[in-house]
Amino acid sequence: MAILCVSLVGTPLGLGVILAGIAAKIIVTFCILLPFYLLMIMKISILCLLLMISFNLTSQTLEWVKQFGGTAPGAGANYGFAVATDASSNVLTIGDLRGTADFDPGSGTYNLMSSGGPDVFVSKLDSSGNFIWANKMGSTGFDYGRGITTDAAGNVYIIGMFQNTVDFNPGSGVFNLTSNGDADIYIVKLDPNGNFIWAKSIGGSGFDSASSISVDYQGNVYSTGTFLNTVDFDPGAGTYNLSSIGGNDVFVSKLDANGNFIWAISTGGTGYDIGSSLVIDQAGQIIVAGRFSGTADFDPGTGTYNLNSAGSQDIFVSKIDSTGDFIWAKSMGGIDSDRATRIKIDDSDNLFLSGLFSGTSDFDPGAGVFNLTSAGNDDMFVVKLDANGNFIWAKSFGGISDVYDARIALDASGNVYTIGSFQYIVDLDPGPGVADFTSAGYNDVFISKLDAFGDFVWAIHFSGINVDNGMDIKVDPSGSLLATGYFQSTIDFDPTSGTSNMTSPYVDVFVLKFDIPCSPAYATDVRTECDSLLWMDGIVYTANNSSATHTVSNPSGCDSVITLNLTIAQSNTGSEIITACNSFTWSADGNTYNSTGMYTATLTNAAGCDSTATLDLTIATVDITTQPTDQTANVGNSATIDFSDGVSGGVYQWQMDAGTGYADLSNAGQFSGVNSNTLNISAVTMSNNNTNYRCIVAEPSGCSDTTDVANLTVLTSSSIVEQHNSIIQLFPNPANQSITITAAHHTIGQIIISNILGKEVMNKSFASNRAQLNLKNLASKGTYYAKVLDSNGNVIAIKKWIYH
């Protein structure tokens, strides 16, 4: 959801209402949430520009209040525990029935009578509070109704616990289920007219109870609660046992639309662990909230994900996927007792938890800390987390005594409604303001509204002289507020100056409906965008605009009129053509490129817009394919040093090691070819030419490289010192019949064989790169030298070899 913040100026109506601190005229700031799909599709980021709009700020209006109970002999205590609604804004309530009670709140009578102990009742009223139907289910034992919901077709699902044998068909038929132990769990599906469809039971030998039920868009049914010992969670003919680790553990169960088992999981430890409430997100993932103690493992699979309570019991919220596999789990709490009672989810999959805590508790489940401290014993908290369980905000309120029950509901704008009860004095403003209420007797009922940021909007309370409790709250499709609970004696349910008294000599159920009126809100969407904007009205704007408007309606009929104030900034593009040697580091993206190509980088210009830079890069290299090799030459002879390369139009410069560094050669005297890849040296001398040579090669773009160093060895004619040259090969060595000498890339002109004393014993001339000498004419075995000369008479190599 996208958020619009609006400031309203007005005068509160209703004596029982506190709006952010009553004054003759007040300013109330609230925020509405735009539909999430608009945010995602159009990338809307609404800035909160607060407009001052003067009007009378009306409070909630009581549309109706109804009670279920009785005054006749046999009437008992009746409790409303949960309320639900359907697509037609009908109102469904579940709770406990004792004795005889009339469930037609109009002029008619529709009595239901419990079978012994408390029985389960289900009631359906229309949107105006008129009676449609009511059913009861129960036995002589203790049977409780704890959760209720509906599906898109209007079918009704209820959950709770029962003892003994109970007929769960409220019609003329019979469908008995029998508990296995102290108490078992039941799940019942009724059609929109209250007729029986199916019922299932789950339980073992211990006390097993359920607290929350939900249905996904496919009609699959999810439930959570707590169980003890070993329980078969397959309500059909099959068996799927789960066993608690120590005390009670949390369960989550999934059945299909016909009540058939799909899966069940359990989490917990050796302490007392309860699943209090669950919701389903848009991806079909299940989020459960509740309480745990000690160390509990919240990974229901083969893995382990332990959470440790800081005190006697802490709050947990965990997320599993649609197949029951673990996603994440978080905990919140302090050294005292903390427990979650409800979890709700908005259209953006943000999570809202409510519950009770005492002392100081940290409500940031992550690495951060967000401590709240109770004013008395138990205070109520409301926490907002994102879809990944990360902290957004937390609020609390309470008084010198206890707050009880602590349930919440959400409307389409992301506002939070709370319900519960309190004793003595309570401040229902979680912020710096004060919204004090004082109970008239024991417990009084309160309802309050917080905005999407958790800030106080208003609060009301209903007071009687006995115990009055608010147990559940819901927002129907029209945006009206529904609530249920129970009361005793006389209580006025109209929070304004009007009166709407209900009286019960015992304990009766109340169901009420408030209309939450609203006035149109106005805001300006101030935007600076690059090049164009697809706005929420579906139009693409390419120029500045300050006049376009769009109206957004929420389900409760409150329109928000948004005016666009748009500034279009321009992005730009640029290109570079670069020729570089070997590699190039581009300042646009900081990358180093080693090959020729087209490259792009996205930058942010001064206007904050993405700009595209293009690099047309040519990497120039000097390709020396064959390096020069060492050479030998006799004094007075010529020498040639060369190499090969792949450079077209290259520039060459030979250099000689002059003893103090390399010096450029010129085409004069002994040297020729100094500006080519072949250097010729004539009439070599020991003093001038017995040194190293190299060539600098430059290609046309200016890139250059230097060849390897080649050594020229100048020899006298009598030199028999072995001179190695890798291009000359002599084999075999040792030899006993003949030797073969090869020269790569050279022509052998002459081979002179000398003995170890330097005496010449054989001299042969050749004109090829391969020569073979017969050794049969050598006078004796021993060590010999083979001097290899090229066709110019230069010594190429002197090889030492052995004749044996």
Short mmCIF file of N, CA and C in Angstrom, two decimals, residues 150-201:
data_model
loop_
_atom_site.label_atom_id
_atom_site.label_comp_id
_atom_site.label_asym_id
_atom_site.label_seq_id
_atom_site.Cartn_x
_atom_site.Cartn_y
_atom_site.Cartn_z
N THR A 150 -15.21 -17.26 7.31
CA THR A 150 -16.06 -17.60 6.17
C THR A 150 -15.20 -17.68 4.92
N ASP A 151 -15.75 -18.32 3.88
CA ASP A 151 -15.05 -18.33 2.59
C ASP A 151 -15.80 -17.45 1.60
N ALA A 152 -15.33 -17.41 0.36
CA ALA A 152 -15.92 -16.52 -0.65
C ALA A 152 -17.35 -16.88 -0.97
N ALA A 153 -17.74 -18.14 -0.76
CA ALA A 153 -19.11 -18.58 -1.03
C ALA A 153 -20.04 -18.36 0.15
N GLY A 154 -19.51 -17.86 1.26
CA GLY A 154 -20.34 -17.63 2.43
C GLY A 154 -20.44 -18.81 3.37
N ASN A 155 -19.72 -19.91 3.08
CA ASN A 155 -19.68 -21.03 4.02
C ASN A 155 -19.00 -20.60 5.31
N VAL A 156 -19.39 -21.25 6.39
CA VAL A 156 -18.93 -20.85 7.73
C VAL A 156 -18.08 -21.97 8.31
N TYR A 157 -16.92 -21.59 8.86
CA TYR A 157 -16.01 -22.55 9.48
C TYR A 157 -15.81 -22.15 10.93
N ILE A 158 -15.93 -23.13 11.83
CA ILE A 158 -15.76 -22.84 13.25
C ILE A 158 -14.77 -23.83 13.84
N ILE A 159 -14.17 -23.42 14.96
CA ILE A 159 -13.18 -24.26 15.61
C ILE A 159 -13.25 -24.05 17.11
N GLY A 160 -12.88 -25.06 17.85
CA GLY A 160 -12.85 -24.97 19.30
C GLY A 160 -12.44 -26.30 19.89
N MET A 161 -12.94 -26.61 21.09
CA MET A 161 -12.60 -27.88 21.74
C MET A 161 -13.85 -28.47 22.37
N PHE A 162 -13.84 -29.80 22.56
CA PHE A 162 -15.02 -30.47 23.10
C PHE A 162 -14.61 -31.66 23.94
N GLN A 163 -15.56 -32.13 24.74
CA GLN A 163 -15.39 -33.34 25.55
C GLN A 163 -16.53 -34.32 25.27
N ASN A 164 -16.27 -35.59 25.58
CA ASN A 164 -17.29 -36.63 25.47
C ASN A 164 -17.74 -36.79 24.02
N THR A 165 -19.03 -37.09 23.84
CA THR A 165 -19.58 -37.27 22.49
C THR A 165 -20.50 -36.11 22.17
N VAL A 166 -20.25 -35.49 21.01
CA VAL A 166 -21.02 -34.31 20.59
C VAL A 166 -21.56 -34.54 19.18
N ASP A 167 -22.84 -34.19 19.01
CA ASP A 167 -23.46 -34.20 17.68
C ASP A 167 -23.18 -32.85 17.05
N PHE A 168 -22.34 -32.83 16.01
CA PHE A 168 -21.97 -31.57 15.38
C PHE A 168 -22.86 -31.22 14.19
N ASN A 169 -23.90 -31.98 13.97
CA ASN A 169 -24.88 -31.62 12.96
C ASN A 169 -26.00 -30.86 13.67
N PRO A 170 -26.08 -29.52 13.46
CA PRO A 170 -27.09 -28.76 14.18
C PRO A 170 -28.50 -28.93 13.64
N GLY A 171 -28.62 -29.68 12.54
CA GLY A 171 -29.94 -29.90 11.97
C GLY A 171 -30.58 -31.16 12.50
N SER A 172 -31.47 -31.74 11.70
CA SER A 172 -32.20 -32.93 12.15
C SER A 172 -31.34 -34.19 12.09
N GLY A 173 -30.26 -34.16 11.32
CA GLY A 173 -29.39 -35.32 11.25
C GLY A 173 -28.48 -35.42 12.46
N VAL A 174 -27.67 -36.47 12.47
CA VAL A 174 -26.75 -36.71 13.58
C VAL A 174 -25.36 -36.94 13.01
N PHE A 175 -24.35 -36.24 13.57
CA PHE A 175 -22.96 -36.51 13.22
C PHE A 175 -22.14 -36.41 14.49
N ASN A 176 -21.99 -37.57 15.14
CA ASN A 176 -21.32 -37.62 16.44
C ASN A 176 -19.81 -37.73 16.28
N LEU A 177 -19.11 -36.97 17.12
CA LEU A 177 -17.66 -37.12 17.29
C LEU A 177 -17.41 -37.33 18.78
N THR A 178 -16.42 -38.18 19.09
CA THR A 178 -16.12 -38.49 20.50
C THR A 178 -14.67 -38.15 20.79
N SER A 179 -14.44 -37.45 21.89
CA SER A 179 -13.08 -37.05 22.26
C SER A 179 -12.29 -38.25 22.76
N ASN A 180 -10.97 -38.19 22.58
CA ASN A 180 -10.10 -39.27 23.00
C ASN A 180 -9.54 -39.07 24.40
N GLY A 181 -9.58 -37.83 24.90
CA GLY A 181 -8.98 -37.56 26.20
C GLY A 181 -9.70 -36.46 26.93
N ASP A 182 -8.92 -35.59 27.61
CA ASP A 182 -9.54 -34.50 28.37
C ASP A 182 -10.36 -33.59 27.47
N ALA A 183 -9.76 -33.16 26.39
CA ALA A 183 -10.46 -32.31 25.43
C ALA A 183 -9.83 -32.50 24.07
N ASP A 184 -10.65 -32.54 23.03
CA ASP A 184 -10.17 -32.66 21.66
C ASP A 184 -10.58 -31.42 20.86
N ILE A 185 -10.00 -31.29 19.70
CA ILE A 185 -10.25 -30.17 18.80
C ILE A 185 -11.32 -30.57 17.79
N TYR A 186 -12.23 -29.65 17.48
CA TYR A 186 -13.20 -29.89 16.40
C TYR A 186 -13.05 -28.78 15.36
N ILE A 187 -13.34 -29.13 14.12
CA ILE A 187 -13.45 -28.17 13.02
C ILE A 187 -14.73 -28.52 12.28
N VAL A 188 -15.61 -27.54 12.10
CA VAL A 188 -16.93 -27.78 11.49
C VAL A 188 -17.11 -26.80 10.34
N LYS A 189 -17.70 -27.30 9.25
CA LYS A 189 -18.06 -26.46 8.11
C LYS A 189 -19.57 -26.49 7.94
N LEU A 190 -20.16 -25.28 7.90
CA LEU A 190 -21.60 -25.11 7.66
C LEU A 190 -21.79 -24.33 6.38
N ASP A 191 -22.94 -24.51 5.73
CA ASP A 191 -23.22 -23.70 4.54
C ASP A 191 -23.73 -22.32 4.98
N PRO A 192 -23.98 -21.40 4.02
CA PRO A 192 -24.41 -20.05 4.42
C PRO A 192 -25.71 -20.02 5.22
N ASN A 193 -26.53 -21.09 5.13
CA ASN A 193 -27.78 -21.15 5.88
C ASN A 193 -27.63 -21.88 7.20
N GLY A 194 -26.41 -22.22 7.56
CA GLY A 194 -26.16 -22.89 8.84
C GLY A 194 -26.34 -24.38 8.79
N ASN A 195 -26.50 -24.94 7.59
CA ASN A 195 -26.68 -26.38 7.47
C ASN A 195 -25.32 -27.09 7.51
N PHE A 196 -25.35 -28.27 8.07
CA PHE A 196 -24.14 -29.05 8.26
C PHE A 196 -23.56 -29.52 6.93
N ILE A 197 -22.23 -29.38 6.78
CA ILE A 197 -21.51 -29.94 5.63
C ILE A 197 -20.57 -31.05 6.09
N TRP A 198 -19.65 -30.74 7.00
CA TRP A 198 -18.79 -31.78 7.59
C TRP A 198 -18.24 -31.31 8.93
N ALA A 199 -17.76 -32.28 9.69
CA ALA A 199 -17.10 -32.00 10.96
C ALA A 199 -15.96 -32.97 11.14
N LYS A 200 -14.87 -32.50 11.73
CA LYS A 200 -13.69 -33.32 11.97
C LYS A 200 -13.21 -33.08 13.40
N SER A 201 -12.56 -34.10 13.95
CA SER A 201 -11.99 -33.96 15.28
C SER A 201 -10.54 -34.41 15.27
#
